[in-house]
Each structure stands twice: as structure tokens, then as C-alpha cells.
Amino acid sequence: MAHLYSIIIPVYNRPDEVEELLGSLDRQTRKGAFEIIIVEDGSTVPCRPQAEKYIAQGLPLTYYYKENEGRSIARNYGMERAKGDYFIFFDSDCVIPDDFFEKLEKMAAEHPYDCFGGPDAADASFSTTQKAINHAMTSFLTTGGIRGGKISLEKFTPRTFNMGFSREVYDRVGGFREMFSEDIDMSTRIRHAGFSIGLYPDLPVFHKRRVDFRKFARQVYVFGMSRITLKLLYPDTMKAVHWLPAIFVLGCVAMLVLAIVCSPWWLLPLGIYLLAILITALCVTKSPAIALKAVPASIIQLGGYGCGFLKAYFLKIILGRGRDTAEEIALRKGK
């Protein structure tokens, strides 16, 4: 049985990204399977012209503009107005493979889940930096495969760059909570409610993420802080894999001190690990340029996340200052 999927996309000042995303949705081989809802979250540079362009071309798209309140509230706003049997969530910096919905219908017929997701990948058109960042975020050596990898150190948790769930889930569980890592929070609530959650490993999206290392560092730093918020909400969800970036940061500091005080040989373990990342990236990407950039990208991914994790652990758990910092609140609204 065919379903209607409501694609819900929150947007804040990303008209160029929306142009690419809508272009990829316009090329879908199963257009009749979905409607698109764009919720502009108070952007000062709106994507209305791009939306109107594709509406004129016949894409089943509805555009809404609302005041800036954050991406979770924007997604909830879209769900309240959606007509579909299932809600699908993409980030604005995603490009969707042409056969995404054709594959989704086949996979859902074979393995139906109440909530599902897929991995992210790097499109051939991405820059070497974007491809290196993608590798850093998806490699088993850096994230443990927790973002949809076929080998993972914890249960698969759908994330909103490529996530879907049924209307029944929404009716019982409700919408997204306004917080960072709101998708992990939502997936946890769905699992606790007894719904089935599954990975469709052959249903990727092309996720651009950040276009430079500075923006990427800021992003993963906040991811690390939000992991502590999730621990406060769901103490049993903190796993050993979540501590690894913090251990990496502390280990690097310890090795650096020992190398200065005792012997440079203390840096050897770090060198071996970074060499393993380089070799793995070279084998996966087949590109020396991407592999070389994957090394600093991985350091940023682990170091940024680990520093955010340690800072939030000190502020939120040791000092008991609550779930959200002013920094997190501002970033949630795209500011």
C-alpha cells in the first residue's frame, strides 16, 4: 500500500541550500509519494523566491513563514499542517538521491518500522573539505558508527537530516522538544513509547554539513554539550561511546604534557591513531586530498565534541546549573 509522505524542512537563512534541496526533490522518480512543507523560521534572507519557483513548476510544496523560535518549533509547526501518513525530515543542507522515495516504499514494504532513518553520504559534487567532514562524522574510528553505520557501538538513533515516523507516533509521542540533539531526544521518547525503530542502510541522503572547519568545530562543540543535556533527561542513555571524544581530549593533553616533561615517544599512540584515520579515509574515499583533510577534520570532530562534553559536564552536572546554556539557546535559533 502506498503512503503519502509529508517532507518537513525547517529553514533559517539558507536560500541557496533550499534551491539545491528542492531541485533534488523535483527530480524524484516517485513524485506522487510526497508533499513538501517548508517552514521559514524568521529568516532575514528568506527562501520564498526559491519556493515559489518550484511551486510554479508543479512541485507539491507549501511554504510558511513564522517568527524565529527555533528549528524544533518549526518542525512541529509543519507537522501540525501536514497531511501525510508519515512525516519525513531533512535538513536544508541535504541533497536527496533521485530514487529516495522509490527505495523507501520498497524498504518500508519489506521491513515496516514506526520510526526509521538512513545514513548520510557525500555527493560527488561536494568539496574535498565537505567530503573530509563527512568521513569524520561517519567513520567507525571517530564516531563509532552511531550515525547510521552498518557497524555501530550503540543502537541506531534516527537523526533529522534523514528521519521519518508515522502519524501515529506523532499523535502519541508529540512533537520535538526545543533543545539541541532534539532528534535523539525524540527517538528516545519514541523507543520508550514502545514503537519500532529501524535503519534503512541503503537509503542515504547527501549531507553537506558545514563548508569549513571553523563552522564544523562550532557545530560539534555544541553536540558535545547537548549530550550532557540528554544524560540529565535520560540517565540510562549515556554509553561508553559518548565518552570517547572526552577521553581523546584528556588523553591528548596528558600525552602532550608527558612528551614535554618526559619523552616525545609519548606522542606515538596519537600518531598511530591519526595514521589509522588517514589510511582508512584513503581506502574509503580513494582520494589522497580528502584523506589528508580527514585527519584535521577528525581531530576537530573529536576535540570539539570532547571539549563541549567536558565543559557541559562541569557546568550542568558538577555545578548543577541546569539543562541549557545561553550559548545553546542562541545557536538553536540559528543566531
mmCIF file of C-alpha atoms in Angstrom:
data_model
loop_
_atom_site.group_PDB
_atom_site.id
_atom_site.type_symbol
_atom_site.label_atom_id
_atom_site.label_comp_id
_atom_site.label_asym_id
_atom_site.label_seq_id
_atom_site.Cartn_x
_atom_site.Cartn_y
_atom_site.Cartn_z
ATOM 1 C CA MET A 1 0.000 0.000 0.000
ATOM 2 C CA ALA A 2 1.391 3.413 -0.992
ATOM 3 C CA HIS A 3 1.643 6.112 1.636
ATOM 4 C CA LEU A 4 1.728 9.883 1.458
ATOM 5 C CA TYR A 5 4.899 11.254 2.998
ATOM 6 C CA SER A 6 4.990 14.812 4.316
ATOM 7 C CA ILE A 7 8.517 16.213 3.963
ATOM 8 C CA ILE A 8 9.069 18.872 6.617
ATOM 9 C CA ILE A 9 12.026 21.231 6.284
ATOM 10 C CA PRO A 10 12.805 23.996 8.804
ATOM 11 C CA VAL A 11 14.865 26.813 7.285
ATOM 12 C CA TYR A 12 16.829 29.747 8.672
ATOM 13 C CA ASN A 13 18.708 31.970 6.187
ATOM 14 C CA ARG A 14 19.582 29.174 3.741
ATOM 15 C CA PRO A 15 18.066 30.085 0.319
ATOM 16 C CA ASP A 16 20.938 28.590 -1.716
ATOM 17 C CA GLU A 17 20.747 25.299 0.155
ATOM 18 C CA VAL A 18 16.971 25.185 -0.282
ATOM 19 C CA GLU A 19 17.404 25.675 -4.036
ATOM 20 C CA GLU A 20 19.571 22.542 -4.224
ATOM 21 C CA LEU A 21 17.330 20.532 -1.906
ATOM 22 C CA LEU A 22 14.166 21.380 -3.847
ATOM 23 C CA GLY A 23 15.932 20.649 -7.120
ATOM 24 C CA SER A 24 16.753 17.154 -5.868
ATOM 25 C CA LEU A 25 13.158 16.609 -4.719
ATOM 26 C CA ASP A 26 11.918 17.785 -8.095
ATOM 27 C CA ARG A 27 13.985 15.002 -9.700
ATOM 28 C CA GLN A 28 12.434 12.217 -7.617
ATOM 29 C CA THR A 29 11.273 9.169 -9.546
ATOM 30 C CA ARG A 30 8.235 8.862 -7.218
ATOM 31 C CA LYS A 31 6.922 12.433 -7.017
ATOM 32 C CA GLY A 32 3.371 11.372 -6.229
ATOM 33 C CA ALA A 33 4.518 9.848 -2.948
ATOM 34 C CA PHE A 34 5.052 13.103 -1.059
ATOM 35 C CA GLU A 35 4.169 16.674 -0.232
ATOM 36 C CA ILE A 36 6.744 19.253 0.898
ATOM 37 C CA ILE A 37 6.310 21.720 3.740
ATOM 38 C CA ILE A 38 8.931 24.441 4.196
ATOM 39 C CA VAL A 39 8.776 26.368 7.458
ATOM 40 C CA GLU A 40 10.830 29.567 7.303
ATOM 41 C CA ASP A 41 11.815 30.261 10.900
ATOM 42 C CA GLY A 42 12.017 34.059 10.880
ATOM 43 C CA SER A 43 14.807 34.277 8.306
ATOM 44 C CA THR A 44 16.184 37.680 7.349
ATOM 45 C CA VAL A 45 17.165 36.154 3.988
ATOM 46 C CA PRO A 46 14.082 34.072 3.156
ATOM 47 C CA CYS A 47 13.839 31.296 0.581
ATOM 48 C CA ARG A 48 10.367 32.339 -0.629
ATOM 49 C CA PRO A 49 11.613 33.028 -4.201
ATOM 50 C CA GLN A 50 13.070 29.529 -4.442
ATOM 51 C CA ALA A 51 9.889 28.002 -3.018
ATOM 52 C CA GLU A 52 7.647 29.951 -5.398
ATOM 53 C CA LYS A 53 9.824 28.916 -8.350
ATOM 54 C CA TYR A 54 9.250 25.220 -7.663
ATOM 55 C CA ILE A 55 5.587 25.700 -6.791
ATOM 56 C CA ALA A 56 5.156 27.247 -10.264
ATOM 57 C CA GLN A 57 6.862 24.184 -11.742
ATOM 58 C CA GLY A 58 4.270 21.919 -10.130
ATOM 59 C CA LEU A 59 6.208 20.614 -7.128
ATOM 60 C CA PRO A 60 3.702 19.775 -4.317
ATOM 61 C CA LEU A 61 5.113 22.389 -1.954
ATOM 62 C CA THR A 62 3.597 24.613 0.733
ATOM 63 C CA TYR A 63 5.641 27.495 2.142
ATOM 64 C CA TYR A 64 5.124 29.033 5.592
ATOM 65 C CA TYR A 65 6.882 31.969 7.215
ATOM 66 C CA LYS A 66 6.829 32.366 11.012
ATOM 67 C CA GLU A 67 8.721 34.242 13.693
ATOM 68 C CA ASN A 68 12.083 32.870 14.805
ATOM 69 C CA GLU A 69 11.561 30.359 17.626
ATOM 70 C CA GLY A 70 13.951 27.529 16.795
ATOM 71 C CA ARG A 71 14.029 24.553 14.478
ATOM 72 C CA SER A 72 12.100 22.169 16.747
ATOM 73 C CA ILE A 73 9.139 24.523 16.949
ATOM 74 C CA ALA A 74 9.387 24.992 13.171
ATOM 75 C CA ARG A 75 9.194 21.221 12.639
ATOM 76 C CA ASN A 76 6.210 20.978 14.980
ATOM 77 C CA TYR A 77 4.548 23.825 13.088
ATOM 78 C CA GLY A 78 4.988 21.832 9.887
ATOM 79 C CA MET A 79 3.621 18.613 11.382
ATOM 80 C CA GLU A 80 0.502 20.411 12.595
ATOM 81 C CA ARG A 81 -0.241 21.335 8.969
ATOM 82 C CA ALA A 82 0.887 18.119 7.265
ATOM 83 C CA LYS A 83 -1.484 15.730 5.514
ATOM 84 C CA GLY A 84 0.744 12.670 5.241
ATOM 85 C CA ASP A 85 0.639 9.241 6.819
ATOM 86 C CA TYR A 86 4.348 9.618 7.610
ATOM 87 C CA PHE A 87 6.491 12.647 8.372
ATOM 88 C CA ILE A 88 9.937 12.840 6.756
ATOM 89 C CA PHE A 89 12.595 15.263 7.986
ATOM 90 C CA PHE A 90 15.540 16.594 6.008
ATOM 91 C CA ASP A 91 17.934 19.380 6.922
ATOM 92 C CA SER A 92 18.160 22.272 4.466
ATOM 93 C CA ASP A 93 21.783 21.356 3.674
ATOM 94 C CA CYS A 94 20.819 17.950 2.273
ATOM 95 C CA VAL A 95 20.552 16.783 -1.324
ATOM 96 C CA ILE A 96 18.263 13.791 -1.868
ATOM 97 C CA PRO A 97 19.134 10.959 -4.291
ATOM 98 C CA ASP A 98 16.672 10.771 -7.184
ATOM 99 C CA ASP A 99 15.341 7.318 -6.208
ATOM 100 C CA PHE A 100 14.992 8.023 -2.470
ATOM 101 C CA PHE A 101 11.197 7.632 -2.250
ATOM 102 C CA GLU A 102 11.125 4.769 -4.716
ATOM 103 C CA LYS A 103 13.576 2.899 -2.476
ATOM 104 C CA LEU A 104 11.789 3.968 0.705
ATOM 105 C CA GLU A 105 8.482 2.465 -0.415
ATOM 106 C CA LYS A 106 10.152 -0.856 -1.246
ATOM 107 C CA MET A 107 12.106 -0.989 2.017
ATOM 108 C CA ALA A 108 9.087 0.016 4.110
ATOM 109 C CA ALA A 109 7.028 -2.746 2.485
ATOM 110 C CA GLU A 110 9.696 -5.338 3.316
ATOM 111 C CA HIS A 111 10.643 -4.039 6.775
ATOM 112 C CA PRO A 112 7.981 -1.701 8.188
ATOM 113 C CA TYR A 113 9.076 0.478 11.114
ATOM 114 C CA ASP A 114 7.173 3.077 13.099
ATOM 115 C CA CYS A 115 10.257 5.284 13.042
ATOM 116 C CA PHE A 116 13.146 4.958 10.610
ATOM 117 C CA GLY A 117 16.185 6.681 9.268
ATOM 118 C CA GLY A 118 19.107 6.313 6.925
ATOM 119 C CA PRO A 119 22.779 7.269 6.816
ATOM 120 C CA ASP A 120 24.344 10.303 5.226
ATOM 121 C CA ALA A 121 26.896 10.326 2.452
ATOM 122 C CA ALA A 122 28.974 12.756 0.407
ATOM 123 C CA ASP A 123 27.863 13.516 -3.132
ATOM 124 C CA ALA A 124 30.478 13.629 -5.883
ATOM 125 C CA SER A 125 29.861 17.378 -6.258
ATOM 126 C CA PHE A 126 30.895 18.171 -2.664
ATOM 127 C CA SER A 127 34.198 19.919 -1.970
ATOM 128 C CA THR A 128 37.142 17.959 -0.560
ATOM 129 C CA THR A 129 36.569 19.679 2.803
ATOM 130 C CA GLN A 130 32.897 18.642 2.868
ATOM 131 C CA LYS A 131 33.837 15.074 1.956
ATOM 132 C CA ALA A 132 36.513 15.014 4.674
ATOM 133 C CA ILE A 133 33.993 16.287 7.241
ATOM 134 C CA ASN A 134 31.502 13.657 6.103
ATOM 135 C CA HIS A 135 34.116 10.962 6.619
ATOM 136 C CA ALA A 136 34.963 12.285 10.079
ATOM 137 C CA MET A 137 31.281 12.178 11.066
ATOM 138 C CA THR A 138 30.578 8.691 9.717
ATOM 139 C CA SER A 139 33.791 6.714 10.263
ATOM 140 C CA PHE A 140 33.787 3.948 12.869
ATOM 141 C CA LEU A 141 37.169 5.254 14.085
ATOM 142 C CA THR A 142 35.729 8.656 15.028
ATOM 143 C CA THR A 143 32.027 8.267 15.883
ATOM 144 C CA GLY A 144 31.709 4.540 16.415
ATOM 145 C CA GLY A 145 29.265 4.272 13.511
ATOM 146 C CA ILE A 146 26.430 5.803 15.529
ATOM 147 C CA ARG A 147 25.192 7.939 12.616
ATOM 148 C CA GLY A 148 23.736 5.091 10.591
ATOM 149 C CA GLY A 149 26.817 2.980 10.006
ATOM 150 C CA LYS A 150 26.456 -0.730 9.341
ATOM 151 C CA ILE A 151 28.763 -1.380 12.317
ATOM 152 C CA SER A 152 27.819 0.585 15.414
ATOM 153 C CA LEU A 153 28.690 0.754 19.103
ATOM 154 C CA GLU A 154 25.100 1.562 20.131
ATOM 155 C CA LYS A 155 21.515 1.190 18.944
ATOM 156 C CA PHE A 156 20.657 3.134 15.818
ATOM 157 C CA THR A 157 19.099 6.513 16.577
ATOM 158 C CA PRO A 158 17.475 8.348 13.635
ATOM 159 C CA ARG A 159 18.541 11.960 13.199
ATOM 160 C CA THR A 160 16.620 14.717 11.475
ATOM 161 C CA PHE A 161 18.902 15.032 8.452
ATOM 162 C CA ASN A 162 17.270 11.734 7.369
ATOM 163 C CA MET A 163 14.427 10.634 9.644
ATOM 164 C CA GLY A 164 10.790 9.610 9.384
ATOM 165 C CA PHE A 165 7.984 8.403 11.615
ATOM 166 C CA SER A 166 4.295 7.660 11.345
ATOM 167 C CA ARG A 167 1.434 9.964 12.200
ATOM 168 C CA GLU A 168 0.506 7.502 14.956
ATOM 169 C CA VAL A 169 3.906 8.143 16.565
ATOM 170 C CA TYR A 170 3.295 11.883 16.458
ATOM 171 C CA ASP A 171 -0.223 11.546 17.881
ATOM 172 C CA ARG A 172 1.039 9.564 20.863
ATOM 173 C CA VAL A 173 4.528 10.964 21.492
ATOM 174 C CA GLY A 174 4.016 14.572 20.401
ATOM 175 C CA GLY A 175 6.438 16.929 18.703
ATOM 176 C CA PHE A 176 10.090 17.795 19.069
ATOM 177 C CA ARG A 177 11.398 19.341 22.254
ATOM 178 C CA GLU A 178 13.187 22.686 21.782
ATOM 179 C CA MET A 179 16.758 21.685 22.603
ATOM 180 C CA PHE A 180 19.962 20.637 20.884
ATOM 181 C CA SER A 181 20.031 16.935 19.892
ATOM 182 C CA GLU A 182 16.259 17.170 19.715
ATOM 183 C CA ASP A 183 16.253 14.287 17.239
ATOM 184 C CA ILE A 184 17.994 11.968 19.723
ATOM 185 C CA ASP A 185 15.512 13.077 22.386
ATOM 186 C CA MET A 186 12.627 12.381 20.004
ATOM 187 C CA SER A 187 13.981 8.952 19.052
ATOM 188 C CA THR A 188 14.414 8.085 22.735
ATOM 189 C CA ARG A 189 10.830 9.068 23.531
ATOM 190 C CA ILE A 190 9.592 7.027 20.555
ATOM 191 C CA ARG A 191 11.528 3.972 21.732
ATOM 192 C CA HIS A 192 10.279 4.385 25.311
ATOM 193 C CA ALA A 193 6.705 4.530 23.977
ATOM 194 C CA GLY A 194 7.158 1.035 22.539
ATOM 195 C CA PHE A 195 7.355 1.895 18.840
ATOM 196 C CA SER A 196 9.735 0.092 16.487
ATOM 197 C CA ILE A 197 12.814 1.944 15.208
ATOM 198 C CA GLY A 198 14.975 0.758 12.332
ATOM 199 C CA LEU A 199 17.791 1.702 9.992
ATOM 200 C CA TYR A 200 17.454 1.549 6.219
ATOM 201 C CA PRO A 201 21.195 1.316 5.443
ATOM 202 C CA ASP A 202 20.738 1.728 1.692
ATOM 203 C CA LEU A 203 18.683 4.928 1.986
ATOM 204 C CA PRO A 204 21.270 7.710 2.346
ATOM 205 C CA VAL A 205 20.993 11.427 1.788
ATOM 206 C CA PHE A 206 23.864 13.650 0.674
ATOM 207 C CA HIS A 207 24.507 15.840 3.705
ATOM 208 C CA LYS A 208 26.682 18.904 3.183
ATOM 209 C CA ARG A 209 27.070 19.775 6.869
ATOM 210 C CA ARG A 210 29.449 22.711 7.319
ATOM 211 C CA VAL A 211 31.502 24.074 4.441
ATOM 212 C CA ASP A 212 34.593 24.918 6.501
ATOM 213 C CA PHE A 213 36.402 23.647 9.575
ATOM 214 C CA ARG A 214 35.562 26.678 11.749
ATOM 215 C CA LYS A 215 31.806 26.191 11.396
ATOM 216 C CA PHE A 216 32.209 22.446 11.799
ATOM 217 C CA ALA A 217 34.109 22.930 15.067
ATOM 218 C CA ARG A 218 31.341 25.128 16.451
ATOM 219 C CA GLN A 219 28.722 22.555 15.473
ATOM 220 C CA VAL A 220 30.375 19.526 17.080
ATOM 221 C CA TYR A 221 31.223 21.538 20.200
ATOM 222 C CA VAL A 222 27.512 22.129 20.777
ATOM 223 C CA PHE A 223 26.772 18.466 20.008
ATOM 224 C CA GLY A 224 29.096 17.569 22.873
ATOM 225 C CA MET A 225 27.335 19.953 25.239
ATOM 226 C CA SER A 226 23.923 18.607 24.286
ATOM 227 C CA ARG A 227 24.941 15.036 25.097
ATOM 228 C CA ILE A 228 25.044 16.051 28.769
ATOM 229 C CA THR A 229 21.546 17.518 28.455
ATOM 230 C CA LEU A 230 20.403 14.121 27.166
ATOM 231 C CA LYS A 231 22.077 12.430 30.131
ATOM 232 C CA LEU A 232 20.100 14.656 32.504
ATOM 233 C CA LEU A 233 16.864 13.744 30.709
ATOM 234 C CA TYR A 234 17.639 10.038 30.200
ATOM 235 C CA PRO A 235 20.448 8.861 32.518
ATOM 236 C CA ASP A 236 20.416 5.338 31.073
ATOM 237 C CA THR A 237 21.175 6.553 27.518
ATOM 238 C CA MET A 238 24.750 7.613 28.288
ATOM 239 C CA LYS A 239 27.011 4.940 26.768
ATOM 240 C CA ALA A 240 30.756 4.387 26.738
ATOM 241 C CA VAL A 241 30.954 5.558 23.114
ATOM 242 C CA HIS A 242 29.754 9.030 24.151
ATOM 243 C CA TRP A 243 32.761 9.404 26.472
ATOM 244 C CA LEU A 244 35.322 8.597 23.773
ATOM 245 C CA PRO A 245 35.800 12.173 22.442
ATOM 246 C CA ALA A 246 36.274 13.452 26.011
ATOM 247 C CA ILE A 247 38.783 10.667 26.664
ATOM 248 C CA PHE A 248 40.523 11.645 23.409
ATOM 249 C CA VAL A 249 40.839 15.271 24.593
ATOM 250 C CA LEU A 250 42.104 14.301 28.054
ATOM 251 C CA GLY A 251 44.453 11.713 26.556
ATOM 252 C CA CYS A 252 45.912 14.240 24.104
ATOM 253 C CA VAL A 253 46.539 16.712 26.921
ATOM 254 C CA ALA A 254 48.186 14.000 29.027
ATOM 255 C CA MET A 255 50.365 12.783 26.140
ATOM 256 C CA LEU A 256 51.428 16.354 25.314
ATOM 257 C CA VAL A 257 52.429 17.024 28.920
ATOM 258 C CA LEU A 258 54.317 13.738 29.174
ATOM 259 C CA ALA A 259 56.011 14.395 25.826
ATOM 260 C CA ILE A 260 57.255 17.756 27.105
ATOM 261 C CA VAL A 261 58.234 16.541 30.572
ATOM 262 C CA CYS A 262 59.465 13.012 29.818
ATOM 263 C CA SER A 263 59.863 11.936 26.196
ATOM 264 C CA PRO A 264 58.418 12.723 22.740
ATOM 265 C CA TRP A 265 57.675 8.999 22.428
ATOM 266 C CA TRP A 266 54.527 9.609 24.473
ATOM 267 C CA LEU A 267 53.011 11.090 21.294
ATOM 268 C CA LEU A 268 53.408 7.786 19.448
ATOM 269 C CA PRO A 269 49.885 6.430 20.293
ATOM 270 C CA LEU A 270 48.314 9.603 18.911
ATOM 271 C CA GLY A 271 50.438 9.364 15.771
ATOM 272 C CA ILE A 272 49.385 5.733 15.220
ATOM 273 C CA TYR A 273 45.714 6.636 15.664
ATOM 274 C CA LEU A 274 45.899 9.549 13.215
ATOM 275 C CA LEU A 275 47.740 7.331 10.734
ATOM 276 C CA ALA A 276 44.910 4.793 11.021
ATOM 277 C CA ILE A 277 42.402 7.558 10.262
ATOM 278 C CA LEU A 278 44.460 8.609 7.220
ATOM 279 C CA ILE A 279 44.711 5.065 5.860
ATOM 280 C CA THR A 280 41.030 4.340 6.488
ATOM 281 C CA ALA A 281 39.968 7.576 4.800
ATOM 282 C CA LEU A 282 42.199 6.813 1.824
ATOM 283 C CA CYS A 283 40.699 3.328 1.466
ATOM 284 C CA VAL A 284 37.127 4.629 1.738
ATOM 285 C CA THR A 285 37.367 7.789 -0.374
ATOM 286 C CA LYS A 286 40.112 6.723 -2.820
ATOM 287 C CA SER A 287 41.371 10.317 -2.692
ATOM 288 C CA PRO A 288 44.681 11.418 -1.103
ATOM 289 C CA ALA A 289 43.399 15.019 -0.880
ATOM 290 C CA ILE A 290 40.264 14.001 1.034
ATOM 291 C CA ALA A 291 42.228 11.583 3.224
ATOM 292 C CA LEU A 292 44.702 14.302 4.208
ATOM 293 C CA LYS A 293 41.869 16.660 5.149
ATOM 294 C CA ALA A 294 40.088 13.852 7.008
ATOM 295 C CA VAL A 295 42.834 13.911 9.632
ATOM 296 C CA PRO A 296 42.261 17.535 10.812
ATOM 297 C CA ALA A 297 38.504 17.023 10.335
ATOM 298 C CA SER A 298 38.639 14.046 12.700
ATOM 299 C CA ILE A 299 40.711 15.981 15.236
ATOM 300 C CA ILE A 300 38.132 18.783 15.116
ATOM 301 C CA GLN A 301 35.240 16.311 15.403
ATOM 302 C CA LEU A 302 36.710 14.543 18.428
ATOM 303 C CA GLY A 303 38.283 17.617 20.019
ATOM 304 C CA GLY A 304 35.269 19.891 19.553
ATOM 305 C CA TYR A 305 32.770 17.325 20.785
ATOM 306 C CA GLY A 306 35.034 16.316 23.668
ATOM 307 C CA CYS A 307 35.578 19.916 24.835
ATOM 308 C CA GLY A 308 31.845 20.660 24.676
ATOM 309 C CA PHE A 309 31.111 17.440 26.562
ATOM 310 C CA LEU A 310 33.631 18.205 29.321
ATOM 311 C CA LYS A 311 32.500 21.822 29.699
ATOM 312 C CA ALA A 312 28.836 20.844 29.924
ATOM 313 C CA TYR A 313 29.616 18.007 32.363
ATOM 314 C CA PHE A 314 31.332 20.503 34.644
ATOM 315 C CA LEU A 315 28.612 23.176 34.340
ATOM 316 C CA LYS A 316 25.476 21.034 34.242
ATOM 317 C CA ILE A 317 26.373 18.062 36.435
ATOM 318 C CA ILE A 318 29.167 19.101 38.792
ATOM 319 C CA LEU A 319 27.901 22.676 39.299
ATOM 320 C CA GLY A 320 24.239 21.776 38.669
ATOM 321 C CA ARG A 321 23.432 24.831 36.534
ATOM 322 C CA GLY A 322 20.557 23.259 34.577
ATOM 323 C CA ARG A 323 19.999 21.846 31.114
ATOM 324 C CA ASP A 324 20.590 24.778 28.746
ATOM 325 C CA THR A 325 23.272 27.418 28.463
ATOM 326 C CA ALA A 326 22.728 30.815 26.813
ATOM 327 C CA GLU A 327 25.132 29.670 24.081
ATOM 328 C CA GLU A 328 22.960 26.662 23.233
ATOM 329 C CA ILE A 329 19.733 28.681 23.251
ATOM 330 C CA ALA A 330 21.155 31.232 20.793
ATOM 331 C CA LEU A 331 22.540 28.573 18.447
ATOM 332 C CA ARG A 332 19.237 26.658 18.394
ATOM 333 C CA LYS A 333 17.631 29.695 16.816
ATOM 334 C CA GLY A 334 20.384 29.901 14.218
ATOM 335 C CA LYS A 335 21.976 33.007 15.700
#
